[in-house]
Tab-separated table of C-alpha atoms in Angstrom:
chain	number	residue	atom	x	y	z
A	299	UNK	CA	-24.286	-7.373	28.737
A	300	UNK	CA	-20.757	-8.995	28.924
A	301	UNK	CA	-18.631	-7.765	31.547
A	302	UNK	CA	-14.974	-8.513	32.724
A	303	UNK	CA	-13.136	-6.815	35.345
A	304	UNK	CA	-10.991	-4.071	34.214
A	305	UNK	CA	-7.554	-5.139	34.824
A	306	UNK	CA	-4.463	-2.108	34.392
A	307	UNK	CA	-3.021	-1.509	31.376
A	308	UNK	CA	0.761	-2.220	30.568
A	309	UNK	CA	2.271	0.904	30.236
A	310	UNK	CA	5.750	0.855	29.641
A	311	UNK	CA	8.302	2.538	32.151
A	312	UNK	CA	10.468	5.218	30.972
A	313	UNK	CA	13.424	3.122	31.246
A	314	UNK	CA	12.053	0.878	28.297
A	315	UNK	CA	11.186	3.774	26.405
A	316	UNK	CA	14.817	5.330	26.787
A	317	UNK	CA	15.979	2.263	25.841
A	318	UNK	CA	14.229	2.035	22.832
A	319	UNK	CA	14.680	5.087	21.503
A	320	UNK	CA	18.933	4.379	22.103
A	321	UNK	CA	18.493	1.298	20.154
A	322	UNK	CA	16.516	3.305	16.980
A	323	UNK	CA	19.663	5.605	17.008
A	324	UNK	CA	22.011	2.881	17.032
A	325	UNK	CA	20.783	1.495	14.079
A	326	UNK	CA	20.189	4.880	12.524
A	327	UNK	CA	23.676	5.588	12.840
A	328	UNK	CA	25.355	2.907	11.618
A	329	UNK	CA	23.153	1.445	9.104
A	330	UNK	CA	21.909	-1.691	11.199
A	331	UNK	CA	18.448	-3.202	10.132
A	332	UNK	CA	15.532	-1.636	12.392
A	333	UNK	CA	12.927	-4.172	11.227
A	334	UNK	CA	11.943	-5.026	14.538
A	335	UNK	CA	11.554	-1.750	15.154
A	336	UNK	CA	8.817	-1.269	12.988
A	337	UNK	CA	5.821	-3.792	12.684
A	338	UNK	CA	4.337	-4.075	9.314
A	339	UNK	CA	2.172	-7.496	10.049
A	340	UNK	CA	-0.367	-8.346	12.532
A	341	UNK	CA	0.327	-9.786	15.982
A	342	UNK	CA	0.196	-12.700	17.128
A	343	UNK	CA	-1.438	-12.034	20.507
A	344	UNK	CA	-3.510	-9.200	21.443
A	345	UNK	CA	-2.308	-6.734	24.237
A	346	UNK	CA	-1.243	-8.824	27.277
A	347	UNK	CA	-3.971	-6.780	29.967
A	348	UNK	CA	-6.743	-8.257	27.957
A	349	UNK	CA	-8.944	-11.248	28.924
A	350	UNK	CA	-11.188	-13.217	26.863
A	351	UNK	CA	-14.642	-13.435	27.639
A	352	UNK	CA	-16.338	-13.921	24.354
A	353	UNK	CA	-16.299	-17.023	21.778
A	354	UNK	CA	-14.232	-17.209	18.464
A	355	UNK	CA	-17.579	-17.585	16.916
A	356	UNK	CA	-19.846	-14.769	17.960
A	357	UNK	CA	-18.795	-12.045	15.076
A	358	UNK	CA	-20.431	-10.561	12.411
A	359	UNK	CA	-19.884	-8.577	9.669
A	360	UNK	CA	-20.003	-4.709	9.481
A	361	UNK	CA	-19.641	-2.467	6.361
A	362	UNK	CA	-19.095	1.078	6.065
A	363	UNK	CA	-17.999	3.150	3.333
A	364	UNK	CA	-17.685	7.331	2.423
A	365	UNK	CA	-20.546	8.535	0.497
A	366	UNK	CA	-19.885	8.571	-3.725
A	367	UNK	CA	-17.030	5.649	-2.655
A	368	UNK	CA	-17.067	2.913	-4.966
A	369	UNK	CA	-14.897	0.595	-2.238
A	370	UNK	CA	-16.796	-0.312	1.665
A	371	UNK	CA	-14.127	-1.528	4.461
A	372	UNK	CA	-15.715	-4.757	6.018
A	373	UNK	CA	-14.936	-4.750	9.499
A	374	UNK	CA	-15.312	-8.183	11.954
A	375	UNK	CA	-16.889	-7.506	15.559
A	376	UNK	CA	-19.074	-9.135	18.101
A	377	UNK	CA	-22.669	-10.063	16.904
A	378	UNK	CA	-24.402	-8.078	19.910
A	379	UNK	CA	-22.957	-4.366	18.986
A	380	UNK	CA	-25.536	-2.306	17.021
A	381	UNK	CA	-25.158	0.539	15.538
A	382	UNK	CA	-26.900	4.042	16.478
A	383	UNK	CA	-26.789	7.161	13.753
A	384	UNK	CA	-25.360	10.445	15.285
A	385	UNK	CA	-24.431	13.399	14.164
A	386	UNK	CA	-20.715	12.679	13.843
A	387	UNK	CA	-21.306	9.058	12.582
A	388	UNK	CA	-22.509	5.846	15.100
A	389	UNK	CA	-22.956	5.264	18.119
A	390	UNK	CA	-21.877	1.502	19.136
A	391	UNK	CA	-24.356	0.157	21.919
A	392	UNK	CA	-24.488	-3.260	22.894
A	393	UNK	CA	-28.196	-2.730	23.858
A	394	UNK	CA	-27.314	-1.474	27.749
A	395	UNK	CA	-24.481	0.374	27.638
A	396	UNK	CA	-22.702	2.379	24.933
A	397	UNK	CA	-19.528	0.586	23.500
A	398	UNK	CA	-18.169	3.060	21.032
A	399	UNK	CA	-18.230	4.977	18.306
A	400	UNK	CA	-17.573	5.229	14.496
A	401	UNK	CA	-16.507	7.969	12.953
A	402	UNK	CA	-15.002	9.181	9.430
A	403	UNK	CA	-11.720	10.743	9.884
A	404	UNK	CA	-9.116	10.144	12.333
A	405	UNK	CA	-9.110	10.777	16.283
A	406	UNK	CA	-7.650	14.065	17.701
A	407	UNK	CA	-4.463	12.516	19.981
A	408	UNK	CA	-5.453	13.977	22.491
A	409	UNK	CA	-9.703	14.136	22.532
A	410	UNK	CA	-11.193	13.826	25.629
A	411	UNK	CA	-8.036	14.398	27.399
A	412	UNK	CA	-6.672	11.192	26.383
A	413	UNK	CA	-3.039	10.141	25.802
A	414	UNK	CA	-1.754	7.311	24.009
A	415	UNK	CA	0.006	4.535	25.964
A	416	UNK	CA	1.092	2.862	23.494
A	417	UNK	CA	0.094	2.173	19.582
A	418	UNK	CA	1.080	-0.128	16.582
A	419	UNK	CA	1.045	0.162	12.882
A	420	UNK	CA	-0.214	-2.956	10.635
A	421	UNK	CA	0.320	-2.082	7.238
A	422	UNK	CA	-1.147	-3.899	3.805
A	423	UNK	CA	-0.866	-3.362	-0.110
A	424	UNK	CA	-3.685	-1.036	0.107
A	425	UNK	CA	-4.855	-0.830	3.927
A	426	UNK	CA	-2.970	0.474	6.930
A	427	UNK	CA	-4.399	-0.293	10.459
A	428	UNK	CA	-3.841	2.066	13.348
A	429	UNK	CA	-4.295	0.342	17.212
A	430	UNK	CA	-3.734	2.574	19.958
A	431	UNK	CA	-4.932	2.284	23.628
A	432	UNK	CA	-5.519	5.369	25.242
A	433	UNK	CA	-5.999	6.785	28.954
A	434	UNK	CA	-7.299	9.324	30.833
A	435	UNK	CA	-4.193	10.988	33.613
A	436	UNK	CA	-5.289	9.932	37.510
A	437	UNK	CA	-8.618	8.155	36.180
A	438	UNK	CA	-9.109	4.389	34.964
A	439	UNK	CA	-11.289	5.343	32.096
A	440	UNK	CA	-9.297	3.994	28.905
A	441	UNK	CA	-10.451	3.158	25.512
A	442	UNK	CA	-8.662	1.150	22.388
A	443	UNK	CA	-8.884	3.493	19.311
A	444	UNK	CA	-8.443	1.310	15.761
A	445	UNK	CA	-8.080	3.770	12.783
A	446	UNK	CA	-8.569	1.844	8.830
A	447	UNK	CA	-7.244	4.024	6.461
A	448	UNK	CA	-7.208	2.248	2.570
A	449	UNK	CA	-7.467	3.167	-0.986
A	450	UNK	CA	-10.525	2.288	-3.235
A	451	UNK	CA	-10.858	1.489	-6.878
A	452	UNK	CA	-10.273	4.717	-7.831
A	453	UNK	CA	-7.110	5.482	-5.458
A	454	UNK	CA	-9.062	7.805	-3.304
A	455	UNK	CA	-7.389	7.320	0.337
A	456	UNK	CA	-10.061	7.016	2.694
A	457	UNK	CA	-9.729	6.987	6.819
A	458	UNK	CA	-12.203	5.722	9.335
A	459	UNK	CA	-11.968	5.233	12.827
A	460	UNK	CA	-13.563	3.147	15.633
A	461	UNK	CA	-12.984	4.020	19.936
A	462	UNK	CA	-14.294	1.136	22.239
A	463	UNK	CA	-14.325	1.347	25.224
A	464	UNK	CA	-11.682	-0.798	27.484
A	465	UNK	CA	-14.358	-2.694	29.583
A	466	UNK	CA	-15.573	-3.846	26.267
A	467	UNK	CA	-12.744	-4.730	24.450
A	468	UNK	CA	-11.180	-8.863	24.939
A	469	UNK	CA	-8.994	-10.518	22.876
A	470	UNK	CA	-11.388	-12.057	20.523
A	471	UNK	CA	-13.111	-8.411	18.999
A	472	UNK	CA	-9.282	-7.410	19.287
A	473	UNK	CA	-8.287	-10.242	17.030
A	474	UNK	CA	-11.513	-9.386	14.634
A	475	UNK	CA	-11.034	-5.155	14.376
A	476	UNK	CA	-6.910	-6.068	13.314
A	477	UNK	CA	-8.146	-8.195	10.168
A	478	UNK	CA	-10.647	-5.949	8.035
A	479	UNK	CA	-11.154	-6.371	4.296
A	480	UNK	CA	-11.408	-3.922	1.537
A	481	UNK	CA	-14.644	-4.814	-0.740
A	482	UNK	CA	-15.658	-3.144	-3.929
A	483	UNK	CA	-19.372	-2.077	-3.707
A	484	UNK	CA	-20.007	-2.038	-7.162
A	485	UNK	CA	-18.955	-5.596	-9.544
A	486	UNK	CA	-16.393	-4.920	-11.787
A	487	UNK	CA	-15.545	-8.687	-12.645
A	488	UNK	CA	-19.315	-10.016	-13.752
A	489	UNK	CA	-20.650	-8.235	-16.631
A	490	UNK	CA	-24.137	-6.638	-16.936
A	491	UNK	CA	-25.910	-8.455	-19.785
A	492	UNK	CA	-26.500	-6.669	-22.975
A	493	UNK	CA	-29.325	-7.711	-25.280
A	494	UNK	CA	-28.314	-7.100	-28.966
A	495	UNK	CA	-32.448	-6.863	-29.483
A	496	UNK	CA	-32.679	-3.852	-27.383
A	497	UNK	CA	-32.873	-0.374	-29.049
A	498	UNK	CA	-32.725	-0.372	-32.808
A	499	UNK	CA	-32.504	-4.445	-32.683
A	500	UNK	CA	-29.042	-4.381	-35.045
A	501	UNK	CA	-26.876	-7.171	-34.267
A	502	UNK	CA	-23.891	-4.891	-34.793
A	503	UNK	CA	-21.227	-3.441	-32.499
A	504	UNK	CA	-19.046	-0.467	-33.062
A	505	UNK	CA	-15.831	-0.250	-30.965
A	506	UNK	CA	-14.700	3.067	-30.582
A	507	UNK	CA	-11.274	3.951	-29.078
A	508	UNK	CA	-7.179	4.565	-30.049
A	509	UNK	CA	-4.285	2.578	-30.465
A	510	UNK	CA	-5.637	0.403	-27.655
A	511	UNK	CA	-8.327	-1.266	-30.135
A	512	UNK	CA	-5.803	-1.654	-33.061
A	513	UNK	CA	-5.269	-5.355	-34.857
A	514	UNK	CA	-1.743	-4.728	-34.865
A	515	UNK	CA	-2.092	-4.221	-30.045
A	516	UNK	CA	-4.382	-6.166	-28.680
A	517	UNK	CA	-6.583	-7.814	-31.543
A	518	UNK	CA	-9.995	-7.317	-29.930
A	519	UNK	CA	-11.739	-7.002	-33.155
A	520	UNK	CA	-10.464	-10.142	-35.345
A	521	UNK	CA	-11.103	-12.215	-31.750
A	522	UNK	CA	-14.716	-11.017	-30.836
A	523	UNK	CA	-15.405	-12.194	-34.420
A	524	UNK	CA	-13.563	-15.697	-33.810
A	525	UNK	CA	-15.356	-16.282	-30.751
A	526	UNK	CA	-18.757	-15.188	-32.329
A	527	UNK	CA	-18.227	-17.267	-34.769
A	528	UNK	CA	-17.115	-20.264	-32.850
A	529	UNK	CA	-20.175	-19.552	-30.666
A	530	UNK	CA	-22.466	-20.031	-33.719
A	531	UNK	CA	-23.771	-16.216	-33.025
A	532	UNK	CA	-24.752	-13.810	-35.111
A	533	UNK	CA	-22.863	-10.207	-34.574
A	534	UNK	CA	-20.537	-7.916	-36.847
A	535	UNK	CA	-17.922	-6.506	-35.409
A	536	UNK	CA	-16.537	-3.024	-36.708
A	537	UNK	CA	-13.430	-1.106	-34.520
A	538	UNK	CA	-12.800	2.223	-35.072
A	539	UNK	CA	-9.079	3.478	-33.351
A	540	UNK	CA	-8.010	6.613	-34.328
A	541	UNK	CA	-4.363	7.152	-32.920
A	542	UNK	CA	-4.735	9.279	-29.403
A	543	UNK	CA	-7.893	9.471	-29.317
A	544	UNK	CA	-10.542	10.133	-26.569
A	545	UNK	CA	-14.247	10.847	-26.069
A	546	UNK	CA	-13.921	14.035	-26.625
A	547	UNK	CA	-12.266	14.201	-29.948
A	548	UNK	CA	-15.049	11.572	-31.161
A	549	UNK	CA	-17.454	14.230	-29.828
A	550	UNK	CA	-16.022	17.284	-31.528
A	551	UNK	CA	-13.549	16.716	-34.413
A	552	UNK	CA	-14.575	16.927	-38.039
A	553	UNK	CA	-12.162	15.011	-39.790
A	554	UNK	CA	-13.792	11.687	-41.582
A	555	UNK	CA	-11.890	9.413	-39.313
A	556	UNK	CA	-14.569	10.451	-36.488
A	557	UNK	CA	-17.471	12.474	-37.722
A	558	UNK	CA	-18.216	9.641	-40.140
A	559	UNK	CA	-18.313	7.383	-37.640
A	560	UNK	CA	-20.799	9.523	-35.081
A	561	UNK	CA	-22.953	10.351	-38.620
A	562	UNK	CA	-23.469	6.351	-38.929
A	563	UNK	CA	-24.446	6.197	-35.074
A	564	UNK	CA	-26.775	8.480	-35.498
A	565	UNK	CA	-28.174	6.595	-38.819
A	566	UNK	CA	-28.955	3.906	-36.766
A	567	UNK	CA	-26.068	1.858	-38.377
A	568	UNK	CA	-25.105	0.397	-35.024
A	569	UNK	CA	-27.147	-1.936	-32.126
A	570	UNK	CA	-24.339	-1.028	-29.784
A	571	UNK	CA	-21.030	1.582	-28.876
A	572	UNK	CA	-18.856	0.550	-27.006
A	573	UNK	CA	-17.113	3.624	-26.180
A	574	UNK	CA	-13.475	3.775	-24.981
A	575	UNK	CA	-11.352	7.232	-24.442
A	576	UNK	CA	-11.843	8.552	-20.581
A	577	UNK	CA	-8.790	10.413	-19.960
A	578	UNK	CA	-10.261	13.456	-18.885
A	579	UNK	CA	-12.994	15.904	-17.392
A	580	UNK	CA	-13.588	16.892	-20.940
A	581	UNK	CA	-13.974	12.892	-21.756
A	582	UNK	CA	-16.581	12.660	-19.148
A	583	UNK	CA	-18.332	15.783	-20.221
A	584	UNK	CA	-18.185	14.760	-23.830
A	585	UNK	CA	-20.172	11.080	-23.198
A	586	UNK	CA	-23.402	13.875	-23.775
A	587	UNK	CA	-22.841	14.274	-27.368
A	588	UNK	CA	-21.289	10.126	-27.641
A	589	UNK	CA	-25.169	9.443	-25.653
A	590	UNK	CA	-27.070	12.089	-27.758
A	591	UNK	CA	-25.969	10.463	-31.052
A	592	UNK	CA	-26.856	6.700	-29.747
A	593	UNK	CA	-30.349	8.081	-28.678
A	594	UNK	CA	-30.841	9.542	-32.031
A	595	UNK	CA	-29.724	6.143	-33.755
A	596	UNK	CA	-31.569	4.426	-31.024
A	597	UNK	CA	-28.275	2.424	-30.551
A	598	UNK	CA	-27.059	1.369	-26.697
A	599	UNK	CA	-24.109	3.138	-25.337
A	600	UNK	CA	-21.534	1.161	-23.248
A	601	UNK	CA	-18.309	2.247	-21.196
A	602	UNK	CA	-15.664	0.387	-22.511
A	603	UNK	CA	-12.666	1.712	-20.486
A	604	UNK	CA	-8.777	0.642	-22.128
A	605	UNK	CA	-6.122	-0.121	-19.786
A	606	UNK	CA	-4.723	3.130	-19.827
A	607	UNK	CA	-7.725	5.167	-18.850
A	608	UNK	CA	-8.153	7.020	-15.807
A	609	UNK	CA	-9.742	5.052	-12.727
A	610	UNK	CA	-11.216	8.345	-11.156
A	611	UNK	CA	-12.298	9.316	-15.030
A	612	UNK	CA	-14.141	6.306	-15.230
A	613	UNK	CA	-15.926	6.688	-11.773
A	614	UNK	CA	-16.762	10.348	-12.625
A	615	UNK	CA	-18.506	8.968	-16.083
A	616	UNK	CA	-20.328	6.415	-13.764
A	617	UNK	CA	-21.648	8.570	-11.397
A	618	UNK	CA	-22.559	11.050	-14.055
A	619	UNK	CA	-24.499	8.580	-16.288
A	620	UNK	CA	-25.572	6.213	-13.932
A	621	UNK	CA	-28.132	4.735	-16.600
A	622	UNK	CA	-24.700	3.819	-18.978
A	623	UNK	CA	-24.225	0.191	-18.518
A	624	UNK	CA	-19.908	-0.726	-18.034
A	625	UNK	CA	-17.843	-3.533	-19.408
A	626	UNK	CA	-14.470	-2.578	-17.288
A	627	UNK	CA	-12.064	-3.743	-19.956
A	628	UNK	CA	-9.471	-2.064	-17.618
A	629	UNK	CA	-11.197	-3.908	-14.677
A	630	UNK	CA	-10.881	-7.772	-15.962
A	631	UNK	CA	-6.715	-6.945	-16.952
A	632	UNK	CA	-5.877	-5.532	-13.403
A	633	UNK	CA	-7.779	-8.032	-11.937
A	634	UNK	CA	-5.585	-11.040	-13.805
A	635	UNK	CA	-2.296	-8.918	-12.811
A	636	UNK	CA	-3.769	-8.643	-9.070
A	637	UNK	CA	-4.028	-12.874	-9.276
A	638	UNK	CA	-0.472	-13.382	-10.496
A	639	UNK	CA	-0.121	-12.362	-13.930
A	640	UNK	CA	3.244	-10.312	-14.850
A	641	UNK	CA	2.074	-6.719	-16.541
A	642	UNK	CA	4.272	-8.218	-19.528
A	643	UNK	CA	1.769	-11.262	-20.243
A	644	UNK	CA	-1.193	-8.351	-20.881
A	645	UNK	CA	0.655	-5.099	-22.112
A	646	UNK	CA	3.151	-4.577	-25.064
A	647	UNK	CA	6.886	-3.056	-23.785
A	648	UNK	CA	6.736	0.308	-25.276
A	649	UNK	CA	5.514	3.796	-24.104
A	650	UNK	CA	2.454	3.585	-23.410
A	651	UNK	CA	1.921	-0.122	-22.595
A	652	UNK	CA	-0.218	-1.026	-24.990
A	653	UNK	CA	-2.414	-3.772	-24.632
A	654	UNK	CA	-1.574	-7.189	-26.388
A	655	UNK	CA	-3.501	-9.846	-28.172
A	656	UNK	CA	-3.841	-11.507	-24.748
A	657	UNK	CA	-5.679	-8.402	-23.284
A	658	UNK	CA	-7.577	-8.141	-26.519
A	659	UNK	CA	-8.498	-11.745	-25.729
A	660	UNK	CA	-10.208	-10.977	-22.388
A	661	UNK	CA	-11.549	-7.634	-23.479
A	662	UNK	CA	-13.612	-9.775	-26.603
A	663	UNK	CA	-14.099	-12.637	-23.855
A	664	UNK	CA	-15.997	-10.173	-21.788
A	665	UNK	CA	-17.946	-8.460	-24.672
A	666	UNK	CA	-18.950	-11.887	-25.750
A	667	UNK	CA	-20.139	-13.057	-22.186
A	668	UNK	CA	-22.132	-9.500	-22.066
A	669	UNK	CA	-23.945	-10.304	-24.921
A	670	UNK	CA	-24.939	-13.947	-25.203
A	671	UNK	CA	-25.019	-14.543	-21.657
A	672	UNK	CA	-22.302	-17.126	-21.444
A	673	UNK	CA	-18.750	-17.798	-21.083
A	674	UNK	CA	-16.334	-17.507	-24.464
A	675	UNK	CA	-16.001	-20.439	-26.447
A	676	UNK	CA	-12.706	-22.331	-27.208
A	677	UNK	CA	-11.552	-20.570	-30.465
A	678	UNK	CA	-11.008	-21.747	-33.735
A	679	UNK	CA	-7.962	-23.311	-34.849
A	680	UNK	CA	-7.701	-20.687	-36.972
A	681	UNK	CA	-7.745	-17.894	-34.980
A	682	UNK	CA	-6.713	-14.549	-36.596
A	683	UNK	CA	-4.811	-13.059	-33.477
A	684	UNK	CA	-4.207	-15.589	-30.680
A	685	UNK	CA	-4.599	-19.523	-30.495
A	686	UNK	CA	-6.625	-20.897	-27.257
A	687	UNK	CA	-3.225	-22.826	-26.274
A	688	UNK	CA	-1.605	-19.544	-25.925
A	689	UNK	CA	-4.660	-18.283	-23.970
A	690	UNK	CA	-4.753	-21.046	-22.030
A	691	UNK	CA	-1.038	-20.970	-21.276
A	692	UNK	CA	-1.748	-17.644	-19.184
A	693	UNK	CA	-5.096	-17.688	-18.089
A	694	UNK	CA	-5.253	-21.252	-16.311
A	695	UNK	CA	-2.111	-20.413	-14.265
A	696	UNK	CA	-4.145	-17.986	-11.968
A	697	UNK	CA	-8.037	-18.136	-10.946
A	698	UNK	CA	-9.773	-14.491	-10.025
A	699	UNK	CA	-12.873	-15.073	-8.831
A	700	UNK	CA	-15.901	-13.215	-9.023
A	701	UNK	CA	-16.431	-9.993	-7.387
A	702	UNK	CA	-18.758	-9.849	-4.541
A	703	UNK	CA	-21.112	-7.628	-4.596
A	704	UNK	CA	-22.075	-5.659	-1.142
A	705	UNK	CA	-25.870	-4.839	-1.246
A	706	UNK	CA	-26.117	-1.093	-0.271
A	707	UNK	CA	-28.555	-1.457	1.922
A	708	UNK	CA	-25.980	-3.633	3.918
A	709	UNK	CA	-23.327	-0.725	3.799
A	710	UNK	CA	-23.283	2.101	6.849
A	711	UNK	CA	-22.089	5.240	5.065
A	712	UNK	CA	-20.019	7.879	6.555
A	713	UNK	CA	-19.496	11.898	5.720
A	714	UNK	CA	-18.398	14.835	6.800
A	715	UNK	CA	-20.560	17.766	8.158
C-alpha cells in the first residue's frame, strides 16, 4: 500500500469567509461581474495540503452506469483500487486497506458527522462535477467526496458519487477523478448490418413515417435510390409519409393512406420496414401490431427514428423490443450538429424543423451502409435531390468519429434499494 503522511487541511479562517461573502454582495448590488466568484472550469492545481506520491501514469479506467441507462460515466483512478460489491454500491480497497466507496446518489452533508471545509463546482455541457473535502470536528479523520452528476442520451439526469479517504487521496488521482467522460454504452453512430436476403429475401424497402420522409423535406427516397444505383445494387425504394403521422396511427387507422400499406406488409410485398413515428407511449406500444404484420409478411422490422422523435420514446421502444435492430436517423444528425454543424445546414426554418435534403442525405447514407456493408458512394451527377458538391460542402467541414462502444461486462452498474 501507498502511504503519505497526512498533512492538515487548509481551512479557511472566518475572516476570509466574511470577506468573501462582502465581496458577493458588492457585486450583487451593483451589478459588478462575479465570475471569479463562481468556477465553471477545472483547476489548475489540486488542493494545496496534498502531496504527490503516485506517477502520472499509473491510472486506469473505471465505468459505471444506472441500471436500464443507455450512457456509463468513465471515471480515471489509480490502477491498484478494486472494486468490492456492497449493499449500497462498492467498496474501494486497494487490497489492504479500504479506500472508498461508490455509491448512486449524492452524499448526505453531513454523514458520518462530517462537515464540508470547503467545495468547488466544475461544470460541462452535459456533466457537472462536485469536489468537496470533508472533516470530522476534534478528529483528523477527513475524506474528499467527488459527486458526477450528467445527462445520458435520453436526457435522464443521473448522479453518482465517490468518498476517498484523505490518506489516499494525492494530487495525481485528484487530477484523474476532476476529468471524467460521458460514454454511450450502446453505438448509435455504426450501423448494425441488414441483409436484404434475410426473411422473405425481397430486395425491397418500405419507409414508413410523416412529413419527415417527404421529397419535397429531406429527399431520403429519390437519394437512397441515387446511391443504390450509383452503387450498382439492386433495391427499390418505396416511402410512405402520411402528414403527422406516428406508429400508432399506422397501427390503427383505416384510411387507404395506411391500412393499404400494413395489408402489403403483411403480403409479403416488402424485405424490410423501416419504421419511423415514436412520439409517444402509444407509439411504443403500437410497434406490436407494426412487428405482428412484418412477421406475418416475413419482412424485417427496423427503428428508423426522424429528427423530431422523442429520445426517451426511442429508448423505451429499444428496451421493449430488444430483438428490433436501429438505424438512429435522429442519432447520425445530432451527432453532425454536436461536431460543428449549424441546426440550419440539417433542418428546414419552419415549425417543426423539418429535415432537409442534407439530412435526407445522411439518413439514405446510413440505410445504404446498413445494407451493403459499405460506405455511400459519390452520387450521380444527376442526382434527383442533392449534388455530392453540396454534400461535400457540409460534411467534410467537420469529422464525428465513430462511437465507442463500452462492453457491458466492462461497466459497474449502480441502483437503488
Amino acid at each position: 500500500m501507498k502511504t503519505r503522511s497526512k498533512s492538515t487541511l487548509n481551512v479557511c479562517n472566518a475572516a476570509v469567509k466574511h470577506l468573501l461573502l462582502f465581496i458577493l454582495l458588492l457585486c450583487l448590488t451593483f451589478s459588478l461581474p462575479i465570475g471569479l466568484v463562481a468556477c465553471t472550469s477545472v483547476k489548475s492545481t489540486p488542493p494545496d495540503e496534498l502531496d504527490t506520491f503516485r506517477p502520472g501514469t499509473a491510472g486506469e479506467y473505471t465505468y459505471f452506469a444506472t441500471q436500464k441507462s443507455n450512457t456509463a460515466l468513465r471515471i480515471r483512478w489509480p490502477n491498484d483500487w478494486k472494486l468490492l460489491k456492497n449493499e449500497d454500491g462498492y467498496e474501494i480497497s486497494d487490497g489492504e486497506v479500504s479506500v472508498g466507496t461508490v455509491m448512486l446518489g449524492s452524499i448526505e452533508e453531513n454523514a458520518d458527522d462530517m462537515n464540508e471545509v470547503e467545495s468547488t463546482t466544475y461544470k460541462g455541457t452535459n456533466l457537472t462535477v462536485n469536489t468537496g473535502i470533508y472533516k470530522r470536528d476534534g478528529k483528523k479523520v477527513a475524506v474528499y467526496r467527488v459527486t458526477y452528476t450528467y445527462t445520458d442520451d435520453a436526457k435522464n439526469d443521473h448522479t453518482i458519487s465517490l468518498e476517498i479517504d484523505d490518506a489516499q487521496m494525492d494530487t495525481t488521482a485528484y487530477k484523474w477523478l476532476l476529468k471524467p467522460v460521458v460514454m454511450p454504452i450502446k453505438d448509435y453512430h455504426t450501423p448494425p448490418h441488414i441483409s436484404l436476403s434475410a426473411g422473405n429475401g425481397k430486395e425491397s424497402v418500405l419507409i414508413l413515417g410523416n412529413s419527415f420522409v417527404y421529397d419535397g423535406f429531406s429527399g431520403i427516397g429519390p437519394t437512397l435510390r441515387d446511391l443504390i444505383t450509383a452503387g450498382n445494387r439492386s433495391c427499390s425504394v418505396t416511402v410512405k409519409g402520411n402528414g403527422y403521422a406516428s406508429v400508432s396511427a399506422y397501427a390503427t387507422e383505416t384510411g387507404n393512406n395506411y391500412k393499404s400499406y400494413i395489408d402489403n406488409i403483411k403480403a409479403g410485398q416488402y424485405g424490410i420496414v423501416l419504421m419511423c413515428g415514436l412520439y409517444s407511449d402509444a407509439d411504443v406500444a403500437a410497434l406490436d401490431t407494426i412487428l405482428a404484420a412484418c412477421r406475418t409478411g416475413n419482412a424485417q422490422l427496423v427503428l428508423f427514428p426522424a429528427h423530431n422523435e422523442s429520445a426517451a420514446r426511442i429508448e423505451a421502444a429499444k428496451a421493449a423490443y430488444p430483438q428490433l435492430p436501429i438505424l438512429n436517423w435522429k442519432g447520425r444528425i445530432d451527432a453532425l450538429i454536436d461536431a460543428g454543424l449549424a441546426k440550419e445546414d440539417l433542418c428546414v426554418d419552419d415549425q417543426y424543423s423539418h429535415s432537409n435534403a442534407l439530412a435526407g442525405y445522411v439518413g439514405a447514407a446510413l440505410v445504404y451502409e446498413a445494407l451493403f456493408g459499405e460506405a455511400a458512394p459519390t452520387l450521380p451527377t444527376n442526382a434527383a435531390v442533392i449534388t455530392q458538391a453540396a454534400v461535400n460542402a457540409k460534411l467534410n467541414t467537420v469529422s464525428v468519429s465513430p462511437t465507442v462502444l463500452i462492453p457491458d461486462k466492462d461497466i459497474h452498474y449502480l441502483s437503488k434499494n
